[in-house]
Coordinates of C-alpha atoms and ligand atoms in Angstrom, one line a residue:
Chain A
X256 CA -0.1 0.0 0.1
X257 CA 1.7 3.3 -1.0
X258 CA 0.4 6.8 0.6
X259 CA 0.8 9.8 -1.1
X260 CA 1.3 13.1 1.1
X261 CA 0.0 16.3 -0.4
X262 CA 1.6 19.4 0.9
X263 CA -0.9 21.9 2.2
X264 CA 0.8 25.4 2.0
X265 CA 0.1 27.7 4.8
X266 CA -0.8 25.2 7.4
X267 CA 1.3 24.3 10.6
X268 CA 1.8 20.7 10.7
X269 CA 2.4 18.7 13.9
X270 CA 3.8 15.5 12.5
X271 CA 7.4 16.0 11.2
X272 CA 8.9 14.9 7.9
X273 CA 10.6 12.0 9.6
X274 CA 7.3 10.6 10.9
X275 CA 5.6 11.2 7.6
X276 CA 8.5 9.2 5.9
X277 CA 8.2 6.7 8.6
X278 CA 4.4 6.2 8.1
X279 CA 4.8 6.0 4.4
X280 CA 7.3 3.3 4.7
X281 CA 5.3 1.2 7.1
X282 CA 2.4 1.6 4.5
X283 CA 4.3 -0.5 2.2
X284 CA 3.6 -3.6 4.6
X285 CA -0.1 -3.4 4.1
X286 CA -2.8 -4.2 1.7
X287 CA -5.2 -1.4 3.0
X288 CA -4.7 2.1 4.0
X289 CA -6.8 1.5 7.2
X290 CA -4.6 -1.2 8.4
X291 CA -1.8 1.4 8.6
X292 CA -3.8 3.2 11.4
X293 CA -2.4 1.6 14.5
X294 CA 1.3 1.7 13.3
X295 CA 1.0 5.4 12.3
X296 CA -0.6 6.3 15.5
X297 CA 2.2 4.6 17.3
X298 CA 4.5 6.7 15.0
X299 CA 2.8 9.7 15.7
X300 CA 2.7 9.2 19.6
X301 CA 6.5 8.4 19.4
X302 CA 7.3 12.0 18.0
X303 CA 4.6 13.9 20.2
X304 CA 4.4 11.8 23.5
X305 CA 0.5 11.6 22.9
X306 CA -1.8 12.2 20.4
X307 CA -3.8 15.3 20.5
X308 CA -6.7 16.1 18.2
X309 CA -4.4 17.6 15.5
X310 CA -2.3 14.4 15.2
X311 CA -5.5 12.2 14.7
X312 CA -6.7 14.6 12.0
X313 CA -3.3 14.7 10.2
X314 CA -2.9 10.8 10.5
X315 CA -6.4 10.7 8.9
X316 CA -5.2 13.1 6.2
X317 CA -2.3 11.0 5.3
X318 CA -4.2 7.7 5.0
X319 CA -7.1 9.4 3.4
X320 CA -9.4 8.1 6.2
X321 CA -12.2 9.9 8.2
X322 CA -10.7 11.6 11.3
X323 CA -13.5 10.0 13.2
X324 CA -12.4 6.6 12.4
X325 CA -8.9 7.2 13.3
X326 CA -9.9 8.9 16.6
X327 CA -12.2 5.7 17.5
X328 CA -9.0 3.4 17.1
X329 CA -7.0 6.1 19.3
X330 CA -9.4 5.9 22.1
X331 CA -10.2 2.1 22.0
X332 CA -6.7 1.0 22.8
X333 CA -5.1 1.8 26.4
X334 CA -1.6 2.5 24.9
X335 CA -2.5 5.3 22.7
X336 CA -2.6 8.4 24.9
X337 CA -5.0 11.1 24.3
X338 CA -3.8 13.3 26.8
X339 CA -0.1 14.5 27.8
X340 CA 1.6 12.0 30.0
X341 CA 4.6 12.2 32.2
X342 CA 8.1 11.9 31.0
X343 CA 8.2 8.5 32.6
X344 CA 5.4 6.1 32.4
X345 CA 5.3 3.3 35.2
X346 CA 2.6 0.6 34.6
X347 CA 2.0 -1.8 37.6
X348 CA 0.4 -5.1 36.9
X349 CA -2.4 -5.8 39.3
X350 CA -3.9 -8.9 37.8
X351 CA -4.1 -12.0 39.8
X352 CA -0.9 -13.9 39.7
X353 CA 1.0 -10.5 40.3
X354 CA -1.4 -9.7 43.1
X355 CA -0.7 -13.1 44.6
X356 CA 2.9 -12.2 44.9
X357 CA 2.2 -8.8 46.5
X358 CA 1.3 -6.4 43.7
X359 CA -1.0 -4.2 45.8
X360 CA 2.0 -3.5 48.2
X361 CA 4.2 -2.4 45.2
X362 CA 1.6 -0.2 43.9
X363 CA 0.9 1.4 47.2
X364 CA 4.6 2.0 47.7
X365 CA 5.1 3.7 44.2
X366 CA 1.9 5.7 44.9
X367 CA 3.3 7.0 48.2
X368 CA 6.8 7.8 46.6
X369 CA 5.3 9.7 43.7
X370 CA 2.4 11.1 45.8
X371 CA 0.0 10.5 43.1
X372 CA -2.8 7.8 42.4
X373 CA -2.9 5.8 39.5
X374 CA -4.0 7.2 36.4
X375 CA -2.4 10.6 37.4
X376 CA 0.9 12.4 36.5
X377 CA 3.1 14.1 38.9
X378 CA 2.9 18.1 38.9
X379 CA 6.2 18.4 37.6
X380 CA 5.2 16.3 34.5
X381 CA 7.9 13.7 35.4
X382 CA 6.0 10.4 36.2
X383 CA 2.8 9.0 35.0
X384 CA 1.4 6.0 36.9
X385 CA -1.0 3.2 35.7
X386 CA -2.6 0.1 37.0
X387 CA -2.5 -2.3 34.3
X388 CA -3.7 -5.7 33.5
X389 CA -1.6 -9.1 33.3
X390 CA 1.6 -8.0 31.1
X391 CA 2.3 -11.8 30.2
X392 CA 5.2 -12.0 32.6
X393 CA 3.7 -13.7 35.8
X394 CA 6.9 -15.9 35.9
X395 CA 8.6 -12.7 37.4
X396 CA 5.6 -11.4 39.5
X397 CA 5.2 -8.6 40.6
X398 CA 5.9 -7.0 37.3
X399 CA 6.0 -3.4 36.3
X400 CA 6.5 -2.0 32.7
X401 CA 8.5 1.4 32.8
X402 CA 9.0 3.1 29.8
X403 CA 8.4 0.1 27.7
X404 CA 10.8 -2.1 29.5
X405 CA 9.9 -4.6 32.0
X406 CA 11.0 -5.0 35.6
X407 CA 10.3 -8.3 37.7
X408 CA 10.6 -9.7 41.1
X409 CA 9.8 -6.3 42.3
X410 CA 10.4 -5.3 46.0
X411 CA 10.2 -2.0 47.6
X412 CA 13.9 -1.6 47.6
X413 CA 13.9 -2.6 43.9
X414 CA 11.3 0.2 43.0
X415 CA 13.3 2.7 45.1
X416 CA 16.5 2.0 43.0
X417 CA 14.6 2.3 39.7
X418 CA 12.8 5.5 40.7
X419 CA 16.3 6.9 41.9
X420 CA 17.8 6.1 38.4
X421 CA 15.0 7.9 36.7
X422 CA 15.8 11.0 38.8
X423 CA 13.4 10.8 41.5
Chain B
X189 CA 11.5 -35.8 28.5
X190 CA 13.2 -34.2 25.6
X191 CA 12.9 -30.6 25.1
X192 CA 11.2 -30.0 21.7
X193 CA 9.8 -26.8 21.5
X194 CA 12.0 -25.4 24.3
X195 CA 15.3 -26.6 22.8
X196 CA 16.7 -23.2 23.7
X197 CA 17.3 -24.8 27.2
X198 CA 19.9 -27.1 26.0
X199 CA 21.3 -25.2 22.9
X200 CA 23.1 -21.8 23.8
X201 CA 22.0 -18.7 21.3
X202 CA 19.4 -20.7 19.5
X203 CA 17.8 -17.3 18.8
X204 CA 20.6 -16.8 16.3
X205 CA 19.9 -17.8 12.7
X206 CA 23.2 -19.5 12.3
X207 CA 23.0 -21.6 15.4
X208 CA 19.2 -22.2 14.4
X209 CA 20.2 -23.7 11.0
X210 CA 23.2 -25.8 12.3
X211 CA 20.8 -27.5 14.9
X212 CA 18.6 -28.6 12.0
X213 CA 16.6 -25.4 11.5
X214 CA 14.8 -24.7 8.1
X215 CA 15.3 -28.4 7.0
X216 CA 11.7 -29.1 7.5
X217 CA 10.7 -26.1 5.2
X218 CA 13.5 -27.3 2.7
X219 CA 12.0 -30.7 2.9
X220 CA 8.5 -29.5 2.3
X221 CA 9.5 -27.3 -0.6
X222 CA 11.3 -30.1 -2.4
X223 CA 9.3 -33.2 -1.7
X224 CA 5.8 -32.3 -0.6
X225 CA 2.7 -30.8 -2.2
X226 CA 1.0 -28.2 0.0
X227 CA -1.9 -30.6 0.8
X228 CA 0.4 -33.4 1.8
X229 CA 1.8 -30.9 4.6
X230 CA -1.7 -30.2 5.8
X231 CA -2.1 -34.1 5.8
X232 CA 0.8 -34.6 7.9
X233 CA -0.2 -31.7 10.4
X234 CA -3.8 -33.4 10.6
X235 CA -2.4 -37.0 11.1
X236 CA -0.2 -35.5 13.8
X237 CA -3.3 -34.7 16.1
X238 CA -1.9 -31.3 16.6
X239 CA -4.5 -29.2 18.3
X240 CA -4.5 -25.4 18.7
X241 CA -2.6 -24.0 21.7
X242 CA -4.3 -20.8 21.9
X243 CA -7.2 -22.1 24.1
X244 CA -9.8 -24.0 21.9
X245 CA -7.8 -26.9 21.0
X246 CA -9.3 -27.3 17.6
X247 CA -7.4 -29.6 14.9
X248 CA -4.7 -27.6 13.3
X249 CA -4.7 -29.7 10.2
X250 CA -8.4 -29.5 9.8
X251 CA -8.5 -25.7 10.2
X252 CA -5.9 -25.4 7.3
X253 CA -7.8 -27.8 5.1
X254 CA -10.9 -25.3 5.2
X255 CA -9.0 -22.7 3.3
X256 CA -10.4 -22.9 -0.2
X257 CA -8.1 -24.5 -2.8
X258 CA -7.6 -23.6 -6.6
X259 CA -9.3 -20.3 -6.1
X260 CA -7.3 -17.2 -7.4
X261 CA -7.7 -14.9 -4.3
X262 CA -5.1 -13.9 -1.9
X263 CA -5.0 -15.8 1.3
X264 CA -3.5 -15.2 4.7
X265 CA -1.9 -16.6 7.9
X266 CA -2.3 -14.5 10.8
X267 CA -0.3 -15.7 14.0
X268 CA -1.9 -15.0 17.1
X269 CA 0.8 -13.6 19.4
X270 CA -1.4 -11.4 21.6
X271 CA -0.9 -13.4 24.7
X272 CA -3.0 -11.6 27.2
X273 CA -4.8 -14.3 28.9
X274 CA -3.8 -13.9 32.7
X275 CA -1.3 -16.4 33.7
X276 CA 0.1 -17.0 30.3
X277 CA 3.5 -16.2 29.3
X278 CA 4.8 -19.0 27.0
X279 CA 4.6 -17.4 23.7
X280 CA 6.8 -14.7 25.2
X281 CA 9.7 -17.1 25.8
X282 CA 9.1 -19.0 22.4
X283 CA 9.4 -15.9 20.4
X284 CA 12.5 -14.2 22.1
X285 CA 14.3 -17.5 22.5
X286 CA 13.8 -19.2 19.2
X287 CA 12.2 -16.8 16.6
X288 CA 13.2 -18.9 13.9
X289 CA 11.3 -22.0 15.0
X290 CA 8.1 -19.7 14.7
X291 CA 9.0 -18.2 11.3
X292 CA 9.6 -21.8 10.0
X293 CA 6.2 -22.9 11.4
X294 CA 4.6 -19.9 9.7
X295 CA 6.4 -20.4 6.5
X296 CA 5.4 -24.3 6.4
X297 CA 1.6 -23.0 7.0
X298 CA 1.6 -20.3 4.4
X299 CA 2.9 -23.0 1.9
X300 CA 0.4 -25.4 3.0
X301 CA -2.5 -23.1 2.5
X302 CA -1.1 -21.2 -0.5
X303 CA -0.7 -17.9 1.3
X304 CA 2.0 -15.3 0.3
X305 CA 1.6 -12.9 3.3
X306 CA 1.6 -13.5 7.0
X307 CA 1.0 -11.1 9.9
X308 CA 2.1 -11.6 13.4
X309 CA -0.4 -10.0 15.5
X310 CA 1.7 -9.2 18.8
X311 CA 0.4 -7.4 22.0
X312 CA 1.7 -3.9 22.2
X313 CA 3.3 -4.4 25.5
X314 CA 5.9 -7.1 23.9
X315 CA 7.8 -4.2 22.3
X316 CA 11.0 -6.3 23.0
X317 CA 9.6 -9.4 21.3
X318 CA 8.3 -7.5 18.3
X319 CA 11.9 -6.2 17.8
X320 CA 13.3 -9.7 18.2
X321 CA 10.8 -11.0 15.6
X322 CA 11.4 -8.2 13.1
X323 CA 15.2 -8.8 13.4
X324 CA 14.7 -12.6 12.7
X325 CA 12.5 -11.8 9.6
X326 CA 15.2 -9.5 8.2
X327 CA 17.8 -12.2 8.9
X328 CA 15.6 -14.9 7.3
X329 CA 14.9 -12.9 4.5
X330 CA 18.6 -12.3 3.7
X331 CA 19.3 -15.8 4.0
X332 CA 16.7 -17.0 1.6
X333 CA 14.3 -18.5 4.1
X334 CA 11.7 -15.7 3.6
X335 CA 10.8 -13.3 0.9
X336 CA 11.0 -14.2 -2.9
X337 CA 11.6 -17.7 -4.1
X338 CA 12.3 -19.3 -1.0
X339 CA 15.1 -21.9 -1.2
X340 CA 15.1 -21.6 -4.7
X341 CA 11.4 -22.8 -5.0
X342 CA 8.7 -20.7 -6.6
X343 CA 7.2 -20.1 -3.0
X344 CA 7.4 -16.4 -1.7
X345 CA 6.4 -15.2 1.5
X346 CA 6.2 -11.7 3.3
X347 CA 5.8 -11.5 7.1
X348 CA 5.0 -8.5 8.7
X349 CA 4.9 -7.9 12.6
X350 CA 1.8 -5.9 13.7
X351 CA 1.6 -4.5 17.2
X352 CA -1.5 -4.4 19.4
X353 CA -2.0 -1.5 21.5
X354 CA -3.5 -3.1 24.8
X355 CA -6.6 -4.8 24.4
X356 CA -7.2 -8.4 25.7
X357 CA -10.1 -8.9 23.2
X358 CA -7.8 -8.6 20.2
X359 CA -6.6 -12.1 21.3
X360 CA -10.1 -13.4 20.1
X361 CA -9.6 -14.3 16.4
X362 CA -12.1 -12.2 15.0
X363 CA -11.5 -9.1 17.2
X364 CA -8.1 -9.5 16.2
X365 CA -9.0 -9.5 12.4
X366 CA -10.7 -6.0 12.8
X367 CA -7.9 -4.6 14.8
X368 CA -5.5 -5.7 12.0
X369 CA -7.7 -4.1 9.5
X370 CA -7.3 -0.8 11.5
X371 CA -10.4 -0.9 13.7
X372 CA -11.6 -1.1 17.3
X373 CA -11.1 -4.6 18.2
X374 CA -14.6 -5.8 18.0
X375 CA -15.3 -9.6 17.5
X376 CA -17.4 -10.6 14.5
X377 CA -20.5 -12.7 14.1
X378 CA -20.0 -16.1 12.6
X379 CA -20.5 -17.6 10.1
X380 CA -18.6 -16.7 7.7
X381 CA -15.6 -18.2 9.8
X382 CA -12.3 -16.7 8.8
X383 CA -11.3 -19.6 6.7
X384 CA -13.8 -18.3 4.1
X385 CA -13.8 -14.6 5.1
X386 CA -11.1 -13.4 7.2
X387 CA -8.6 -10.6 6.7
X388 CA -9.9 -8.2 4.3
X389 CA -12.9 -10.8 3.7
X390 CA -10.3 -13.2 2.4
X391 CA -9.6 -16.9 3.3
X392 CA -7.5 -16.5 6.5
X393 CA -5.9 -19.1 9.1
X394 CA -5.4 -17.8 12.5
X395 CA -3.1 -19.9 14.7
X396 CA -1.3 -19.5 18.1
X397 CA 2.4 -19.2 18.4
X398 CA 2.8 -22.4 20.3
X399 CA 0.7 -24.2 17.8
X400 CA 2.9 -23.1 14.8
X401 CA 6.1 -23.9 16.8
X402 CA 5.1 -27.5 16.5
X403 CA 5.0 -27.6 12.8
X404 CA 8.6 -27.8 11.9
X405 CA 9.0 -30.7 14.2
X406 CA 6.0 -32.5 12.7
X407 CA 7.3 -32.2 9.1
X408 CA 11.0 -33.2 10.1
X409 CA 10.0 -36.3 12.5
X410 CA 7.0 -37.3 11.2
X411 CA 3.2 -37.4 12.5
X412 CA 3.7 -40.8 14.1
X413 CA 6.5 -39.6 16.4
X414 CA 4.5 -36.6 17.3
X415 CA 1.5 -38.6 18.1
X416 CA 3.6 -40.9 20.3
X417 CA 4.1 -38.2 22.8
X418 CA 1.2 -37.2 25.0
X419 CA -2.4 -38.9 25.1
X420 CA -4.3 -40.2 22.4
X421 CA -6.3 -37.3 21.6
X422 CA -3.9 -34.8 23.1
X423 CA -0.8 -35.2 21.1
X424 CA 2.6 -33.6 21.7
X425 CA 3.8 -31.5 24.4
X426 CA 2.4 -28.6 26.1
X427 CA 4.2 -25.3 27.4
X428 CA 2.6 -24.8 30.9
X429 CA 3.0 -21.4 32.3
X430 CA 2.9 -21.7 36.0
X431 CA 2.5 -18.7 38.3
X432 CA 1.2 -17.4 41.7
X433 CA 1.8 -19.3 44.9
X434 CA 4.4 -21.8 43.6
X435 CA 8.2 -21.8 44.7
X436 CA 9.5 -22.1 40.9
X437 CA 7.0 -20.0 38.6
X438 CA 8.0 -20.4 35.0
X439 CA 7.4 -22.1 31.7
X440 CA 7.5 -26.0 31.6
X441 CA 7.4 -27.9 28.4
X442 CA 5.8 -31.5 29.4
X443 CA 4.0 -34.2 27.4
X444 CA 0.2 -33.6 27.3
X445 CA -1.5 -35.6 30.1
X446 CA 1.3 -35.0 33.0
X447 CA -0.8 -34.6 36.1
X448 CA -1.3 -31.1 37.9
X449 CA 0.8 -32.9 40.7
X450 CA 3.6 -33.5 38.7
X451 CA 3.7 -30.2 37.2
X452 CA 3.3 -28.2 40.5
X453 CA 5.2 -30.2 42.8
X454 CA 8.0 -31.9 40.5
X455 CA 8.6 -29.1 38.3
X456 CA 7.2 -25.8 39.8
X457 CA 9.0 -26.4 43.1
X458 CA 5.7 -26.9 45.1
X459 CA 3.3 -24.6 47.0
X460 CA 4.9 -21.3 48.1
X461 CA 5.6 -20.5 51.7
X462 CA 5.4 -24.1 52.7
X463 CA 1.5 -23.7 52.8
X464 CA -1.3 -26.1 51.4
X465 CA -2.7 -25.8 48.0
X466 CA -6.1 -24.3 48.0
X467 CA -7.1 -23.7 44.3
X468 CA -5.6 -23.8 40.9
X469 CA -6.9 -22.4 37.4
X470 CA -5.5 -24.7 34.9
X471 CA -5.9 -23.0 31.4
X472 CA -5.4 -19.2 32.0
X473 CA -7.9 -17.1 34.1
X474 CA -10.7 -18.0 31.8
X475 CA -11.5 -21.6 32.9
X476 CA -13.2 -22.9 36.0
X477 CA -10.9 -23.3 39.2
X478 CA -9.9 -26.9 40.5
X479 CA -8.9 -27.6 43.8
X480 CA -6.5 -29.9 45.8
X481 CA -8.6 -32.9 45.2
X482 CA -8.1 -32.4 41.3
X483 CA -4.4 -32.6 41.9
X484 CA -4.3 -35.9 39.8
X485 CA -6.1 -34.6 36.9
X486 CA -4.0 -35.2 33.7
X487 CA -3.4 -32.0 31.8
X488 CA -4.9 -32.7 28.6
X489 CA -8.1 -31.4 26.8
X490 CA -10.4 -34.4 27.5
X491 CA -9.2 -34.9 31.1
X492 CA -9.5 -31.5 32.4
X493 CA -12.8 -31.0 30.6
X494 CA -13.9 -34.3 32.5
X495 CA -12.8 -32.6 35.8
X496 CA -15.2 -29.7 35.0
X497 CA -12.6 -27.1 33.6
X498 CA -10.5 -26.6 30.6
X499 CA -7.0 -26.8 29.4
X500 CA -7.2 -23.4 27.7
X501 CA -3.9 -21.8 27.2
X502 CA -2.1 -24.0 29.9
X503 CA -1.5 -20.9 32.1
X504 CA -1.8 -22.4 35.5
X505 CA -2.4 -19.9 38.4
X506 CA -1.8 -21.4 41.7
X507 CA -3.4 -20.1 45.0
X508 CA -2.3 -21.4 48.5
X509 CA -4.5 -21.4 51.6
X510 CA -3.8 -18.0 52.5
X511 CA -5.3 -16.7 49.3
X512 CA -9.2 -15.3 49.8
X513 CA -11.2 -16.6 47.1
X514 CA -13.7 -13.6 47.2
X515 CA -10.7 -11.3 46.7
X516 CA -9.3 -13.5 43.9
X517 CA -12.5 -13.5 42.1
X518 CA -12.9 -9.8 42.4
X519 CA -9.4 -9.2 40.9
X520 CA -10.1 -11.4 37.8
X521 CA -13.8 -10.0 37.5
X522 CA -12.2 -6.4 37.4
X523 CA -10.0 -7.8 34.5
X524 CA -13.0 -9.0 32.5
X525 CA -14.9 -5.6 33.2
X526 CA -11.9 -3.7 32.1
X527 CA -11.4 -5.7 29.0
X528 CA -14.9 -6.1 28.0
X529 CA -14.9 -4.4 24.6
X530 CA -18.6 -3.1 24.9
X531 CA -20.2 -4.5 22.1
X532 CA -22.5 -7.0 23.7
X533 CA -24.7 -5.9 26.7
X534 CA -24.6 -9.2 28.7
X535 CA -20.9 -8.8 29.0
X536 CA -20.5 -5.1 29.2
X537 CA -23.0 -4.7 31.9
X538 CA -22.6 -8.1 33.5
X539 CA -19.1 -7.8 34.4
X540 CA -19.8 -4.5 36.0
X541 CA -22.5 -5.8 38.2
X542 CA -20.3 -8.7 39.3
X543 CA -17.5 -6.3 40.1
X544 CA -20.0 -4.1 42.2
X545 CA -21.4 -7.2 44.0
X546 CA -17.9 -8.6 44.9
X547 CA -16.6 -5.2 45.9
X548 CA -19.5 -5.0 48.4
X549 CA -18.4 -8.6 49.8
X550 CA -15.0 -7.9 49.8
X551 CA -15.5 -4.5 51.9
X552 CA -17.8 -6.2 54.2
X553 CA -20.9 -4.7 53.1
X554 CA -22.4 -8.1 51.4
X555 CA -26.1 -8.8 51.8
X556 CA -28.0 -12.0 52.1
X557 CA -28.8 -13.3 48.6
X558 CA -25.7 -11.6 46.9
X559 CA -24.1 -15.1 46.2
X560 CA -27.3 -16.0 44.4
X561 CA -27.4 -12.6 42.7
X562 CA -23.7 -13.2 41.5
X563 CA -24.5 -16.7 40.2
X564 CA -27.6 -15.1 38.3
X565 CA -25.6 -12.4 36.9
X566 CA -22.7 -14.8 35.6
X567 CA -25.3 -17.3 34.4
X568 CA -26.9 -14.5 32.2
X569 CA -23.4 -13.5 30.6
X570 CA -22.3 -17.0 29.8
X571 CA -23.1 -18.0 26.2
X572 CA -24.9 -14.7 25.5
X573 CA -22.4 -12.5 23.7
X574 CA -20.8 -12.7 20.4
X575 CA -17.6 -14.0 21.6
X576 CA -16.1 -16.0 24.4
X577 CA -15.0 -13.2 26.7
X578 CA -18.3 -13.1 28.5
X579 CA -18.0 -16.9 28.9
X580 CA -14.6 -16.5 30.3
X581 CA -15.8 -13.8 32.8
X582 CA -18.5 -16.1 34.1
X583 CA -16.0 -19.0 34.8
X584 CA -14.1 -17.6 37.7
X585 CA -17.4 -16.5 39.6
X586 CA -19.4 -19.7 38.8
X587 CA -16.7 -22.1 39.9
X588 CA -15.5 -20.4 42.9
X589 CA -19.3 -20.2 44.1
X590 CA -19.6 -23.8 43.5
X591 CA -16.3 -24.8 45.3
X592 CA -16.0 -22.2 48.0
X593 CA -19.5 -21.4 48.9
X594 CA -18.7 -21.1 52.5
X595 CA -16.1 -18.4 51.9
X596 CA -18.7 -16.2 50.3
X597 CA -21.2 -16.7 53.1
X598 CA -18.6 -16.2 55.6
X599 CA -18.0 -12.7 54.0
X600 CA -21.5 -11.8 54.4
X601 CA -21.9 -13.2 57.9
X602 CA -18.8 -11.9 59.3
X603 CA -18.3 -8.7 57.2
X604 CA -14.6 -9.9 56.3
X605 CA -12.2 -12.9 55.2
X606 CA -12.0 -16.3 56.4
X607 CA -8.5 -16.4 55.8
X608 CA -5.3 -14.3 56.0
X609 CA -4.4 -12.4 52.8
X610 CA -1.5 -13.4 50.8
Ligands
LIG968 C1 -11.3 -13.1 24.8 C2 -10.4 -14.3 24.1 C3 -9.1 -13.9 24.1 C4 -8.1 -14.8 23.5 N1 -6.9 -14.5 23.5 C5 -6.0 -15.3 22.8 C6 -4.7 -15.1 22.9 O1 -4.2 -14.0 23.4 N2 -3.7 -15.9 22.1 C7 -4.1 -16.9 21.4 O2 -3.5 -17.8 20.8 N3 -5.7 -17.2 21.5 C8 -6.5 -16.5 22.0 N4 -7.9 -16.7 22.0 C9 -8.2 -17.7 21.1 C10 -8.4 -17.4 19.7 O3 -9.6 -16.8 19.4 C11 -8.2 -18.3 18.6 O4 -8.8 -19.4 18.9 C12 -6.7 -19.1 18.5 O5 -5.7 -18.0 18.4 C13 -6.7 -20.0 17.4 O6 -5.4 -20.6 17.3 P1 -5.1 -22.1 17.6 O7 -6.0 -22.9 16.7 O8 -3.7 -22.2 17.1 O9 -5.3 -22.1 19.1 C14 -8.7 -15.9 22.6 C15 -10.1 -16.1 22.7 C16 -10.8 -15.2 23.3 C17 -12.3 -15.5 23.3

């Protein structure tokens, strides 16, 4: 699937040339423009940190789809952020296998350290905290995903170390 | 027992292409392309008795044979690497430690069904695993095991990794197809089945990672060899993911039909904290709980079903006597409530009601009649939605009430737990 990107002079664009080129390259893998929506949203989010309305509109323009359809996808999946998030994203798994190995305590500890609840971002914009469902790593429960990497067999000490490494 | 899918435990660096090839890798694909017609590959897989490892246990060869032959339309294989069933983490290890085993299985399936393109739908959180698969695809392409005219034949295949973005429902095969088409992951009405109208309404096979990893071994060593492992109707090995209250959580590849007792006590190191076993869920969170009296149940499709549960994904979640069943059921019910895609009212609303009632019980506000109400809601979800997520949501509730009724009643009568929390 090839996509052509028309220049619209006079309009400030959010998505960079590099992101647009990336999306065009990804599109070659697919047999339909709509299938490019998910990887295109990832590409946009990688550049912007989250997906503001303008990003949805621009992705829709590139793929020649209605913005409503692209927006529906962006809001259905939990890994697309429609609002600004912290510089570091901490996602603690709280599903059963992790819960049986102390996930509630780990979550409580992170909450106290950051002084925010799950779903919130610290005032300085540095950390976002999420409670997430099973990460598929129950062999190293309790587990958290931090900036896309998995950290397992968590203890309060280990959490302190990780947070210190991130500048807390 | 010899490691088959888990040869990476015996051979260092098996994720590297040269090591994989030096240990017999891609020989099955070479053999198929040279000596076997596509239908013969399907025939061998059928004869092996291989059944899907994604949860439902459907015959793999039969599934492939449903793909229309001699019609001039694109066909697809979609490898299901969504792996979001709580307690399941086998595909993660299979992909990272031996990515070419999966790619060879994918290539064999595509050759058998006449597909020139395959997608690997991998859950968004497995970013590292997606990178590993992408790198392996590039290496295989350069070495001529994927891409144009594979190993000098006229068979060509493109494999694309597609990342999900955090939605359990997308492991359900028709929701997966919608997601791959760039939509919300909502399950589809069947019929038509994916074999007739799947991805882009074209004939499509959907197979789990572990299922496909078995295929090179079947082609190399023959269906009789494969069928000699396991039980009569559940052939081969199974990778069991064991987690929760065991001393050695992890993946264990064992013959189908191994007893739960052997798995938990000889391989997974026994029950955590020197405590007694209370309950285990044998097939990922979505199947009924079993108890200590079921330890001698054989873990194969038929035996687990006969014991009142299901083998499912083979993710075994273990709880010792310190775990409160009401708390555990609330935990799983929150999962299903969060992951219900919202398409069907019984699942969308029912999972919400279940969480509310269980929360009240857990917080000490339970009322007489709540347990009956819970069972009633669960019963009215089961079998009443487009896909099996609703059925799955009902299982922990119904089975825990059946087996631990007194714990629920205790919560109501005493406004709290019968057991110490884990
Ligand atoms: C809610 C739900 C979630 C599922 N999640 C997965 C999954 O993560 N991985 C998987 O392989 N199958 C999953 N399945 C099963 C698939 O629908 C399908 O049966 C399977 O991928 C077929 O492959 P197999 O025949 O090789 O097992 C799920 C089913 C349901 C109802």
